[in-house]
């Protein structure tokens, strides 16, 4: 069973930011008009993090197929995530740090990752609640954490859990 481990080590945030710049440049070589965002806990200073890097690649719906093909050249499909007309998830577990890439159609129901990042960065109390949720699952099952995280994010976004 995959277990979660958390840290606030500033070196993790620095490494993630450097990796974001590198990966964003690689993505923009293939998709120059894509909006590439650093999302996830390493994009929110002071957060507890697993130390991985999360990116969101935003494109118009009509460019999803092109963007999927481009990202398939760089990353593995994240088969643990759902796939829809407006969302696809990729990963690279052997990267340093490990990374996840969320491809979303701009304006779709899955185009929320940067909004979550911004909400957590703007509201210290919300960030503390999220960190407390993460601490409850530190060393525990990643599947259970992901379920609780989805419910928390749904609350932030003002909608029911998916």
Short mmCIF file of C-alpha atoms in Angstrom, two decimals:
data_model
loop_
_atom_site.label_atom_id
_atom_site.label_comp_id
_atom_site.label_asym_id
_atom_site.label_seq_id
_atom_site.Cartn_x
_atom_site.Cartn_y
_atom_site.Cartn_z
CA UNK A 1 0.00 0.00 0.00
CA UNK A 2 1.31 3.44 -0.96
CA UNK A 3 1.85 5.65 2.11
CA UNK A 4 2.03 9.41 2.40
CA UNK A 5 4.97 11.30 3.93
CA UNK A 6 4.98 15.09 4.45
CA UNK A 7 7.58 17.82 4.82
CA UNK A 8 7.97 21.60 4.91
CA UNK A 9 11.65 21.48 3.92
CA UNK A 10 12.38 24.66 1.92
CA UNK A 11 14.73 22.66 -0.30
CA UNK A 12 11.73 20.68 -1.60
CA UNK A 13 10.00 23.89 -2.66
CA UNK A 14 13.16 25.19 -4.36
CA UNK A 15 13.68 21.90 -6.18
CA UNK A 16 10.04 21.85 -7.27
CA UNK A 17 10.20 25.44 -8.57
CA UNK A 18 13.35 24.68 -10.59
CA UNK A 19 11.72 21.54 -11.96
CA UNK A 20 8.57 23.52 -12.82
CA UNK A 21 10.58 26.01 -14.88
CA UNK A 22 12.33 23.14 -16.68
CA UNK A 23 9.15 21.16 -17.37
CA UNK A 24 7.15 24.24 -18.40
CA UNK A 25 9.84 25.05 -20.97
CA UNK A 26 9.70 21.49 -22.34
CA UNK A 27 5.90 21.64 -22.59
CA UNK A 28 5.94 25.07 -24.25
CA UNK A 29 8.34 23.78 -26.90
CA UNK A 30 5.57 21.42 -28.02
CA UNK A 31 2.56 23.55 -27.03
CA UNK A 32 3.65 27.20 -27.24
CA UNK A 33 0.15 28.58 -26.60
CA UNK A 34 -0.62 26.39 -23.58
CA UNK A 35 -1.10 27.98 -20.17
CA UNK A 36 1.27 26.00 -17.91
CA UNK A 37 0.68 26.47 -14.17
CA UNK A 38 2.59 25.27 -11.10
CA UNK A 39 -0.13 23.82 -8.87
CA UNK A 40 -0.22 21.61 -5.80
CA UNK A 41 1.37 22.13 -2.42
CA UNK A 42 4.84 23.03 -3.71
CA UNK A 43 3.18 26.05 -5.37
CA UNK A 44 1.84 27.27 -1.99
CA UNK A 45 4.69 28.50 0.25
CA UNK A 46 4.52 27.22 3.80
CA UNK A 47 2.36 24.21 2.96
CA UNK A 48 3.14 20.67 3.93
CA UNK A 49 4.06 18.70 0.84
CA UNK A 50 4.84 15.20 -0.31
CA UNK A 51 7.62 16.88 -2.31
CA UNK A 52 6.22 16.07 -5.73
CA UNK A 53 5.59 18.60 -8.48
CA UNK A 54 2.13 19.15 -9.94
CA UNK A 55 1.50 21.06 -13.14
CA UNK A 56 -1.67 22.07 -14.93
CA UNK A 57 -1.59 22.47 -18.70
CA UNK A 58 -4.60 24.46 -19.92
CA UNK A 59 -5.66 24.47 -23.58
CA UNK A 60 -8.87 25.21 -25.49
CA UNK A 61 -11.12 22.16 -25.83
CA UNK A 62 -10.51 22.01 -29.57
CA UNK A 63 -6.75 21.61 -28.89
CA UNK A 64 -7.07 18.73 -26.38
CA UNK A 65 -6.18 15.97 -28.86
CA UNK A 66 -3.09 17.86 -30.01
CA UNK A 67 -2.07 18.56 -26.41
CA UNK A 68 -2.61 14.93 -25.39
CA UNK A 69 -0.38 13.73 -28.23
CA UNK A 70 2.33 16.24 -27.26
CA UNK A 71 2.27 15.32 -23.57
CA UNK A 72 2.35 11.60 -24.41
CA UNK A 73 5.80 12.28 -25.90
CA UNK A 74 7.03 13.61 -22.54
CA UNK A 75 5.14 11.67 -19.86
CA UNK A 76 3.38 8.43 -18.99
CA UNK A 77 -0.39 8.33 -18.73
CA UNK A 78 -1.58 8.37 -15.11
CA UNK A 79 -3.86 5.38 -15.37
CA UNK A 80 -5.08 5.93 -11.80
CA UNK A 81 -6.92 9.09 -12.87
CA UNK A 82 -10.07 9.34 -14.91
CA UNK A 83 -9.98 10.52 -18.49
CA UNK A 84 -12.63 12.66 -20.18
CA UNK A 85 -13.01 14.89 -23.22
CA UNK A 86 -11.70 17.82 -21.13
CA UNK A 87 -9.23 16.11 -18.76
CA UNK A 88 -6.28 13.78 -18.92
CA UNK A 89 -3.59 13.08 -16.35
CA UNK A 90 0.06 12.25 -16.92
CA UNK A 91 2.97 11.46 -14.62
CA UNK A 92 6.66 10.86 -14.48
CA UNK A 93 7.57 8.89 -11.38
CA UNK A 94 11.29 8.77 -12.19
CA UNK A 95 11.62 12.58 -12.33
CA UNK A 96 13.27 14.51 -9.49
CA UNK A 97 10.94 15.44 -7.96
CA UNK A 98 8.26 13.02 -9.20
CA UNK A 99 5.68 14.91 -11.19
CA UNK A 100 2.05 14.90 -12.19
CA UNK A 101 0.63 16.82 -15.14
CA UNK A 102 -3.09 17.62 -15.34
CA UNK A 103 -4.21 18.52 -18.86
CA UNK A 104 -7.48 20.44 -18.80
CA UNK A 105 -9.68 22.20 -21.31
CA UNK A 106 -9.98 25.88 -20.43
CA UNK A 107 -13.35 26.62 -18.85
CA UNK A 108 -14.28 22.96 -18.36
CA UNK A 109 -15.47 21.46 -15.09
CA UNK A 110 -11.93 20.08 -14.58
CA UNK A 111 -10.28 23.49 -15.02
CA UNK A 112 -10.02 24.18 -11.28
CA UNK A 113 -6.49 23.30 -10.15
CA UNK A 114 -5.03 26.82 -10.35
CA UNK A 115 -8.12 28.19 -8.55
CA UNK A 116 -7.49 25.76 -5.70
CA UNK A 117 -3.84 26.82 -5.52
CA UNK A 118 -4.85 30.48 -5.44
CA UNK A 119 -7.47 29.89 -2.74
CA UNK A 120 -4.96 28.06 -0.52
CA UNK A 121 -2.26 30.68 -1.10
CA UNK A 122 -4.64 33.56 -0.28
CA UNK A 123 -6.22 32.12 2.87
CA UNK A 124 -3.88 30.99 5.69
CA UNK A 125 -6.78 29.41 7.62
CA UNK A 126 -7.81 27.36 4.61
CA UNK A 127 -4.19 26.29 4.10
CA UNK A 128 -3.99 25.29 7.79
CA UNK A 129 -7.15 23.19 7.39
CA UNK A 130 -5.66 21.47 4.35
CA UNK A 131 -2.38 20.86 6.18
CA UNK A 132 -4.34 19.40 9.12
CA UNK A 133 -6.12 17.07 6.71
CA UNK A 134 -2.77 16.00 5.27
CA UNK A 135 -1.33 15.44 8.76
CA UNK A 136 -4.24 13.12 9.59
CA UNK A 137 -3.06 10.89 6.75
CA UNK A 138 0.72 11.27 7.17
CA UNK A 139 2.11 7.75 7.02
CA UNK A 140 -1.32 6.38 6.13
CA UNK A 141 -3.04 5.15 2.98
CA UNK A 142 -2.75 7.40 -0.07
CA UNK A 143 -6.12 6.14 -1.34
CA UNK A 144 -7.88 7.29 1.84
CA UNK A 145 -6.02 10.62 1.69
CA UNK A 146 -7.05 11.17 -1.93
CA UNK A 147 -10.69 10.53 -1.02
CA UNK A 148 -10.60 13.05 1.86
CA UNK A 149 -8.71 15.55 -0.31
CA UNK A 150 -11.35 15.31 -3.06
CA UNK A 151 -14.10 16.10 -0.54
CA UNK A 152 -12.11 19.05 0.86
CA UNK A 153 -11.47 20.45 -2.62
CA UNK A 154 -15.15 20.04 -3.53
CA UNK A 155 -16.01 22.09 -0.44
CA UNK A 156 -13.58 24.85 -1.48
CA UNK A 157 -15.00 24.91 -4.99
CA UNK A 158 -18.56 24.96 -3.63
CA UNK A 159 -19.74 21.73 -5.20
CA UNK A 160 -20.46 18.17 -4.13
CA UNK A 161 -17.65 15.63 -4.05
CA UNK A 162 -17.16 13.79 -7.33
#
